[in-house]
Amino acid sequence: MATTTLNSVTKIPKMELSSSSGPVSMPVIGFGTADDNNDGATLISAVLESIKLGYRHFDTASAYGSEQALGEAIAEALRLGLIPSRDDLFITTKLWPTEAHAHLVLPSLKKSLRTLQLEYLDLYLIHWPIAFTPGKGESPFDKQDLMPMDFKSVWAAMEECQRLGLTKSIGVSNFSCKKLENLLSFATIPPSVNQVEMNPVWQQKKLTEFCKANGIIVAAFSPLGAKGVSWGTNEVMDNEVLKEIAKTHGKTVAQVCLRWVYEQGAAPIVKSYNKERLKENLQIFDWELSEVDYDKIGQIKQHRMMLKEELVSAHGPYKSIEELWDGEL
């Protein structure tokens, strides 16, 4: 498990990110803001409630449509005195494939900062290891819009964002071992984080081992399977093995999943707008899974939720989605 330190105020452990501009600590639980229909008022209310409960790590993306509401919530939290300064928060956003071109990286980051009403990010991620034709709208995309990314030039632009102090750390999302290996072969500043789908039903063992060996923290999106949204699955929360383990410990299935992700040394990014579930999701640090639990979890049939074919209407220069992600992710 990753080395952590304990925040005396929030009681949420933190991970130290490598390859950063000075020491950067990332709270091990993040509040996710991806949703089918991001209602600004609902999100603002949930973020404020989560801050009261101790959440300090917030994950957004230009594609989520949640940057503005998150920025407004942060401004309101500061006005209400819920946090002493912006520095108490850890904010992540992401570069969408239409901006994944060297000359668009810095402008895209600056646009996100304006929308968030922030002067800097704590972490800026390349959202997907692909590029789309600049200026195109949201998915689905036509075949001619999808193209391989010029990783070297795009990553050089990401590094420049960090050198300029506009983000404290840089990283990637949805990168396979092969794509990470390629990136590490030329990166001057290695990625601090790789955010990927990860939960007991999609355990990502090979990828997490690779990341750990190379000093890259894994952030886990959809640690509960994203039940109830278009890209989600019921196979995590409805899993009978996980229900049995939860009953044994007197915990919820969600708590079992989040504890499992945490014990892998990864940082779960979890979304809830419900106050009680927000509380429950933080109650994972004073108990452990047993060897028997691990034996059971190890036998769960693996099923990947992402990437669904709907992301693109065709695969462009790639023969298949499997080829796009090297058949690994």
Short mmCIF file of C-alpha atoms in Angstrom, two decimals, residues 46-162:
data_model
loop_
_atom_site.label_atom_id
_atom_site.label_comp_id
_atom_site.label_asym_id
_atom_site.label_seq_id
_atom_site.Cartn_x
_atom_site.Cartn_y
_atom_site.Cartn_z
CA ALA A 46 -23.09 18.39 -2.62
CA VAL A 47 -19.58 19.88 -2.82
CA LEU A 48 -20.28 22.21 0.11
CA GLU A 49 -21.67 19.30 2.14
CA SER A 50 -18.67 17.15 1.27
CA ILE A 51 -16.26 19.88 2.36
CA LYS A 52 -18.07 20.07 5.71
CA LEU A 53 -17.56 16.30 6.05
CA GLY A 54 -13.84 16.49 5.28
CA TYR A 55 -13.48 15.97 1.53
CA ARG A 56 -10.65 18.03 0.08
CA HIS A 57 -9.93 16.28 -3.25
CA PHE A 58 -12.24 17.16 -6.15
CA ASP A 59 -12.08 15.67 -9.64
CA THR A 60 -13.57 17.33 -12.72
CA ALA A 61 -12.91 17.62 -16.47
CA SER A 62 -13.72 20.06 -19.21
CA ALA A 63 -15.94 17.38 -20.77
CA TYR A 64 -18.00 16.83 -17.61
CA GLY A 65 -19.62 20.27 -17.68
CA SER A 66 -18.98 20.51 -13.94
CA GLU A 67 -16.01 22.91 -13.79
CA GLN A 68 -18.16 26.03 -13.40
CA ALA A 69 -20.30 24.62 -10.57
CA LEU A 70 -17.25 23.24 -8.79
CA GLY A 71 -15.55 26.64 -9.05
CA GLU A 72 -18.64 28.35 -7.64
CA ALA A 73 -18.77 25.84 -4.78
CA ILE A 74 -15.11 26.47 -3.94
CA ALA A 75 -15.69 30.23 -3.93
CA GLU A 76 -18.73 29.77 -1.67
CA ALA A 77 -16.80 27.46 0.70
CA LEU A 78 -14.13 30.13 1.04
CA ARG A 79 -16.76 32.84 1.62
CA LEU A 80 -18.43 30.74 4.33
CA GLY A 81 -15.10 29.95 6.00
CA LEU A 82 -15.47 26.18 5.49
CA ILE A 83 -11.81 26.13 4.41
CA PRO A 84 -9.15 28.71 5.29
CA SER A 85 -7.76 28.94 1.76
CA ARG A 86 -7.84 27.39 -1.71
CA ASP A 87 -4.52 25.74 -0.82
CA ASP A 88 -6.44 23.34 1.44
CA LEU A 89 -8.01 21.71 -1.61
CA PHE A 90 -6.69 19.35 -4.26
CA ILE A 91 -8.29 20.05 -7.64
CA THR A 92 -7.94 17.89 -10.75
CA THR A 93 -9.23 18.56 -14.24
CA LYS A 94 -8.51 17.02 -17.63
CA LEU A 95 -7.53 17.78 -21.22
CA TRP A 96 -10.21 16.55 -23.67
CA PRO A 97 -9.08 14.85 -26.94
CA THR A 98 -10.21 17.79 -29.11
CA GLU A 99 -7.60 19.88 -27.27
CA ALA A 100 -4.98 17.10 -27.17
CA HIS A 101 -2.74 18.95 -29.63
CA ALA A 102 0.45 20.71 -28.54
CA HIS A 103 -0.71 24.24 -29.40
CA LEU A 104 -4.04 23.80 -27.58
CA VAL A 105 -2.87 22.33 -24.25
CA LEU A 106 -1.97 25.60 -22.52
CA PRO A 107 -5.05 27.50 -23.80
CA SER A 108 -7.28 24.62 -22.68
CA LEU A 109 -5.77 24.64 -19.18
CA LYS A 110 -6.15 28.42 -18.94
CA LYS A 111 -9.79 28.11 -20.00
CA SER A 112 -10.42 25.50 -17.30
CA LEU A 113 -8.77 27.74 -14.70
CA ARG A 114 -11.02 30.64 -15.69
CA THR A 115 -14.09 28.42 -15.47
CA LEU A 116 -13.00 27.08 -12.08
CA GLN A 117 -12.08 30.61 -10.89
CA LEU A 118 -8.67 29.28 -9.82
CA GLU A 119 -5.09 30.43 -10.32
CA TYR A 120 -3.63 26.93 -10.45
CA LEU A 121 -4.53 23.23 -10.49
CA ASP A 122 -3.08 20.53 -8.28
CA LEU A 123 -3.25 17.96 -11.08
CA TYR A 124 -3.86 18.19 -14.84
CA LEU A 125 -4.51 14.95 -16.73
CA ILE A 126 -4.64 13.93 -20.38
CA HIS A 127 -8.18 12.52 -20.40
CA TRP A 128 -7.71 9.81 -23.07
CA PRO A 129 -4.67 8.56 -25.03
CA ILE A 130 -6.22 9.75 -28.30
CA ALA A 131 -6.85 13.00 -30.13
CA PHE A 132 -9.86 14.28 -32.03
CA THR A 133 -10.04 16.96 -34.69
CA PRO A 134 -9.76 20.35 -32.94
CA GLY A 135 -12.99 22.28 -32.63
CA LYS A 136 -15.30 19.27 -32.77
CA GLY A 137 -18.11 19.05 -30.25
CA GLU A 138 -18.96 16.24 -27.85
CA SER A 139 -19.01 12.52 -28.66
CA PRO A 140 -19.97 10.53 -30.64
CA PHE A 141 -17.38 11.43 -33.23
CA ASP A 142 -17.16 10.53 -36.88
CA LYS A 143 -14.41 8.23 -38.11
CA GLN A 144 -12.39 11.07 -39.61
CA ASP A 145 -12.34 12.95 -36.26
CA LEU A 146 -10.31 10.31 -34.39
CA MET A 147 -6.54 10.28 -34.73
CA PRO A 148 -3.45 9.04 -32.89
CA MET A 149 -2.08 11.55 -30.42
CA ASP A 150 1.36 13.12 -30.91
CA PHE A 151 2.37 12.07 -27.42
CA LYS A 152 5.77 13.77 -27.42
CA SER A 153 4.54 17.24 -28.33
CA VAL A 154 1.41 17.05 -26.19
CA TRP A 155 3.36 15.85 -23.16
CA ALA A 156 5.98 18.57 -23.68
CA ALA A 157 3.11 21.08 -23.55
CA MET A 158 1.82 19.45 -20.35
CA GLU A 159 5.30 19.76 -18.83
CA GLU A 160 5.35 23.45 -19.76
CA CYS A 161 2.04 23.93 -17.91
CA GLN A 162 3.70 22.56 -14.78
#
